[in-house]
XYZ file of C-alpha atoms in Angstrom:
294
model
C 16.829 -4.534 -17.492
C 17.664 -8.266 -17.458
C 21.363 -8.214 -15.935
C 24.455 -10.274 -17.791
C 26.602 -12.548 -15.261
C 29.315 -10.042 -14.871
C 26.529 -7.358 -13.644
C 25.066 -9.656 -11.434
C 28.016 -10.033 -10.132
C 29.291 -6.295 -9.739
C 26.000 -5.472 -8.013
C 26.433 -8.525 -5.947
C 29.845 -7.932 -5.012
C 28.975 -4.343 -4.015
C 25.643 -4.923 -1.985
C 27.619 -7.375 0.169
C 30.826 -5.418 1.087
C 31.285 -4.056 4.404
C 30.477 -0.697 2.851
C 27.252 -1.069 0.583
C 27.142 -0.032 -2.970
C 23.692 0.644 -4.418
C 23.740 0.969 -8.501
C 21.696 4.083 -8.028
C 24.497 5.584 -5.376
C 20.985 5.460 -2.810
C 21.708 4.319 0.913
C 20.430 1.312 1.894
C 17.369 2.713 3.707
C 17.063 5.226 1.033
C 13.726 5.671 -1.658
C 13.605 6.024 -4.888
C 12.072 9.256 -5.713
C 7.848 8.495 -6.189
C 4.924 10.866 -7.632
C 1.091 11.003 -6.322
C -1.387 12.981 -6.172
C -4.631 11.781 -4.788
C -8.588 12.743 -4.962
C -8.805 13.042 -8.745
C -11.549 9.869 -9.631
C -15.022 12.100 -9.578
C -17.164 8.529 -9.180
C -14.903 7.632 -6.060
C -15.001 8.386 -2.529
C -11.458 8.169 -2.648
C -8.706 7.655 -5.246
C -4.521 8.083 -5.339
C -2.148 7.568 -8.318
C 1.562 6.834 -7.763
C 4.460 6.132 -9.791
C 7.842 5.313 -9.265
C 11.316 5.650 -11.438
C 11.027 2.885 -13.577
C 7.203 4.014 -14.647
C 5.083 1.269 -12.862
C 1.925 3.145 -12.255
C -1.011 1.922 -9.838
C -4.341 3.969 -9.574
C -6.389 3.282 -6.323
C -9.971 3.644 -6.432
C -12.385 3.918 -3.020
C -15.873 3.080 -2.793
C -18.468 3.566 -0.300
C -21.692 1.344 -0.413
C -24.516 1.556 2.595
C -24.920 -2.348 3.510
C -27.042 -3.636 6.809
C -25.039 -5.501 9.548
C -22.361 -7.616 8.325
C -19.304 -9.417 9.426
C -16.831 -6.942 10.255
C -14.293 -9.158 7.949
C -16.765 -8.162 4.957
C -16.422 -4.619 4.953
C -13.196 -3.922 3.406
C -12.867 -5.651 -0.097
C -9.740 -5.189 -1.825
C -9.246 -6.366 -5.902
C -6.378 -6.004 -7.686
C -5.518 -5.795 -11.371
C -2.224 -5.794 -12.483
C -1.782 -5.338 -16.017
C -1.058 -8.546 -18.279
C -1.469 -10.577 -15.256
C -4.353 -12.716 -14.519
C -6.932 -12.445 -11.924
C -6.145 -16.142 -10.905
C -2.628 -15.658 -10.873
C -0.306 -16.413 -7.914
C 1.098 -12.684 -7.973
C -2.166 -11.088 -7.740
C -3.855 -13.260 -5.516
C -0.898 -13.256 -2.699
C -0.836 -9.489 -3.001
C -4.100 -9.401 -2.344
C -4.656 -11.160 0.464
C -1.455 -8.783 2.380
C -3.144 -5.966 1.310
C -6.618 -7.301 2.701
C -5.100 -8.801 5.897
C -2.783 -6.152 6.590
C -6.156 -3.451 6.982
C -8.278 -5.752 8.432
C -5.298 -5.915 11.491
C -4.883 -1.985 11.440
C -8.488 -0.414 9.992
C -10.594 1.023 13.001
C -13.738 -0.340 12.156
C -15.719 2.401 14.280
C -15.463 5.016 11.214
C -17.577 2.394 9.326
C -20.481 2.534 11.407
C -23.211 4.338 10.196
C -26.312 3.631 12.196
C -27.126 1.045 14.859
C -28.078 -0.740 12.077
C -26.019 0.008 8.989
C -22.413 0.399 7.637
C -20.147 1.694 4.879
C -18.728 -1.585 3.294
C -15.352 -0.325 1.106
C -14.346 -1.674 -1.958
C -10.832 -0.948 -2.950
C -9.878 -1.119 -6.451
C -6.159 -1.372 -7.786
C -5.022 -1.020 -10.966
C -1.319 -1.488 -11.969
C -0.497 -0.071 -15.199
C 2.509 -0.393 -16.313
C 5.258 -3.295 -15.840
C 8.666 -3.385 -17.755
C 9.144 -4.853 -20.479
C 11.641 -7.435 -19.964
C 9.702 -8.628 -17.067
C 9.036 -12.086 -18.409
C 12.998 -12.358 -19.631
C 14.065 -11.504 -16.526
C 14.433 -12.915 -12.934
C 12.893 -10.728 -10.664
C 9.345 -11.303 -9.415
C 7.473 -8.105 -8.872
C 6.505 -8.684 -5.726
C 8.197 -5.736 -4.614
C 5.281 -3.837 -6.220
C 3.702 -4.582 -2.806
C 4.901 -1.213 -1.403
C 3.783 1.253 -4.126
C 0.080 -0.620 -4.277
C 0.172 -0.135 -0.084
C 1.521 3.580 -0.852
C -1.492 3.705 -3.029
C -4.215 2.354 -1.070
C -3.098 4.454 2.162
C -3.409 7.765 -0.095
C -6.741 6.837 -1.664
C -7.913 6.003 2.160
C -6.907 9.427 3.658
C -8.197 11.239 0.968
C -11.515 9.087 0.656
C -14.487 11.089 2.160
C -18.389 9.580 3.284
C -21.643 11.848 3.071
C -22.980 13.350 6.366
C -25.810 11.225 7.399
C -28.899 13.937 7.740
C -31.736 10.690 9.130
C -31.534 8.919 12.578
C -28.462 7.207 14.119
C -30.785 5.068 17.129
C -32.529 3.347 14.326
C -32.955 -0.050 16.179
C -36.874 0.680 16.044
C -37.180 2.372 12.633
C -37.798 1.121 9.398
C -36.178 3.019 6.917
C -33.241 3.283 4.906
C -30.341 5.889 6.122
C -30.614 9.178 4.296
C -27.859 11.748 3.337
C -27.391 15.291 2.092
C -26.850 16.566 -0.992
C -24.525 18.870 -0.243
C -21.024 17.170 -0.752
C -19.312 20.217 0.789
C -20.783 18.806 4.018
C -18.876 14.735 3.679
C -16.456 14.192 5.845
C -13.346 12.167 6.262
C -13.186 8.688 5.966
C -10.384 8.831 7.726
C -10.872 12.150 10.675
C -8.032 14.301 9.766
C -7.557 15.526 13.995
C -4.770 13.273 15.020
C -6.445 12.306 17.993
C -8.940 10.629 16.567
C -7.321 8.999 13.459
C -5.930 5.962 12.752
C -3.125 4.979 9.897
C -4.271 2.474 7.560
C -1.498 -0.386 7.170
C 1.975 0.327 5.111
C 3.740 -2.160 3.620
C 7.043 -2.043 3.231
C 9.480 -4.161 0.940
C 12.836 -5.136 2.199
C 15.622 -7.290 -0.202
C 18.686 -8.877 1.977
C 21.417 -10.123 0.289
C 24.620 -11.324 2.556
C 24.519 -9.327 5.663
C 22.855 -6.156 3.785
C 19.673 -5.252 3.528
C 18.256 -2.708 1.464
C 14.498 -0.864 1.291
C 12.394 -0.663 -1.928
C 14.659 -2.709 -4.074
C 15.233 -1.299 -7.930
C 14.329 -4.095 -10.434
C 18.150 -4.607 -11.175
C 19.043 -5.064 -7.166
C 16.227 -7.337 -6.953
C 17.701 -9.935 -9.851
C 20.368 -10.826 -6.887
C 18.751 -10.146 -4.018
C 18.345 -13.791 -1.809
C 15.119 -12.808 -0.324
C 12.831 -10.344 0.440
C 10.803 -9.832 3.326
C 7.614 -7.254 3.852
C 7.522 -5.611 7.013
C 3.805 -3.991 8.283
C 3.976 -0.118 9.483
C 0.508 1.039 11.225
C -0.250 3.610 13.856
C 3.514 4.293 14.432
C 4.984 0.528 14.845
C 5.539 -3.153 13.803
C 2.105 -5.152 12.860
C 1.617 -8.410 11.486
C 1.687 -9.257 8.851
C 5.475 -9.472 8.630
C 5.676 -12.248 5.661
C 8.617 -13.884 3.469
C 8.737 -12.586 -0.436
C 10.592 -14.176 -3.286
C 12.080 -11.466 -4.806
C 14.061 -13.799 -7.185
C 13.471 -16.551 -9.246
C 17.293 -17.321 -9.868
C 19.036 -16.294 -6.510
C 16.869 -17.168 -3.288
C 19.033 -18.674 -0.343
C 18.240 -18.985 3.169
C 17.068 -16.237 5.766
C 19.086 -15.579 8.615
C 16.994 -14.530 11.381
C 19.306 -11.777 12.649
C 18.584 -10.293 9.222
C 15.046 -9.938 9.652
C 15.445 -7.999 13.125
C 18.005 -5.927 10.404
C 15.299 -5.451 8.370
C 12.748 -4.563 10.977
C 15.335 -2.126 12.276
C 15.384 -0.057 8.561
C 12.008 0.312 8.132
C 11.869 1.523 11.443
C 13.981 4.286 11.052
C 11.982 5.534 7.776
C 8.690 4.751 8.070
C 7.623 7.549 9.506
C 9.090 9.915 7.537
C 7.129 8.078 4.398
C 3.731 8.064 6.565
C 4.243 12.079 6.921
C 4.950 12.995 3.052
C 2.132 10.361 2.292
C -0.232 12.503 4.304
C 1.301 15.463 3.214
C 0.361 14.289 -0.164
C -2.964 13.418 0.690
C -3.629 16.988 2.057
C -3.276 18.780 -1.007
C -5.226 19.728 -4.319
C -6.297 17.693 -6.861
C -4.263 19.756 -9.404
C -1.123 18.963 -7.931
C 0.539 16.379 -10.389
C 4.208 16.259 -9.449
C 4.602 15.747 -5.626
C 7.461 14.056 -4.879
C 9.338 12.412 -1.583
């Protein structure tokens, strides 16, 4: 919804009171209701859908491919297509590279290890598949989509699962190729399911300020007046890097104060684990279960 001037203004003018006004009614640390449901892709290892209230859709594909020792920064390859965007364009590339840098901080790389001489090399595959229409009218920038693709990957990584290896581990002195069984009731978890030996792939999270306010998971009509955005990393219960500026608007960016950004950190805090425990909640379920919602 591209917003007139006396909108913009209204939502301005209530964001930045002393007592916040959302156009939704949500609190300012408050989501908007999201759907998933994860495991359904029969080619992948792993695989989530998610949608959120204004339809945009992104489908998460996981792949597992047996490579011999590589650089440890070559085993998770991320590629994302967002629909009538191109591959070379700023949006997707940027997005990519937080997605990609973000893992490569949190991943624990010892689930990847296959042999003494071989690994699983991932290759995640996003697809967004919807974006409003008035997107190109408008002023917001969709990088806010950051979150849901993050929501996405993290449910398509919990629910991935790897073959059980059935040939030799020690193969330092052994010429052959790993071998696995056939019997895909026997795969386990990409990620182990017993907490104490799991690890949370990285969330990000997308946080607009906008006078002293700031607000998670701006809607598409908060961000058209939102002065900047800032996405805060969530892994293994705390704060990671990346922690990165966004442009959230192309009309209405203004300076960031730093107090706002310990604000911000502050928010996603207090919610982030709450998400990380529905996402896993999610991720724990059947395949048939369409409308999960947190």
């Amino acid at each position: 919804m591209v917003l007139s001037v006396t909108e913009s203004s209204y939502i301005y003018d209530s964001l930045v009171s002393s007592n916040p006004t959302r156009p939704d009614s949500r609190k300012p640390n408050q989501y908007r209701p999201l759907k998933a449901n994860c495991g359904f892709l029969p080619n992948s290892n792993g695989s989530s859908r998610i949608f959120n209230a204004d339809s945009t859709e992104c489908i998460t594909s996981v792949k597992a491919k047996v490579v011999r020792n590589c650089k440890k920064s070559d085993l998770i390859n991320v590629e994302i297509d967002i629909y009538g965007e191109r591959d070379s364009s700023t949006l997707t590339q940027h997005l990519t590279t937080m997605i990609k840098q973000s893992l490569n901080d949190s991943f624990d790389y010892s689930v990847l290890k296959l042999t003494n001489k071989y690994y699983f090399q991932l290759y995640i595959d996003v697809s967004v598949l919807y974006l409003p229409e008035d997107f190109n009218y408008s002023s917001y920038t969709l990088y806010s989509i950051l979150s849901l693709i993050s929501m996405g990957v993290y449910l398509a990584l919990k629910s991935a699962k790897l073959p059980l290896l059935v040939s030799e581990k020690e193969d330092f002195e052994v010429e052959e190729e790993p071998t696995f069984s056939d019997d895909w009731e026997a795969s386990t978890y990409l990620i182990p399911r017993d907490p104490s030996k799991s690890f949370q792939p990285a969330l990000a999270f997308v946080v607009g300020a906008v006078g002293n306010t700031v607000i998670i998971d701006p809607s598409l009509e908060e961000e058209q007046i939102i002065e900047h955005g800032i996405g805060i990393t969530w892994s293994n219960d705390r704060i990671t890097t990346p922690i990165q500026s966004l442009t959230l608007s192309s009309s209405n960016t203004k300076g960031l104060k730093p107090a706002l950004i310990f604000k911000a950190i502050e928010v996603v805090r207090n919610v982030a684990k709450d998400v990380v425990n529905a996402l896993n909640a999610i991720s724990e379920q059947q395949v048939d279960v369409l409308d999960t919602a947190f």
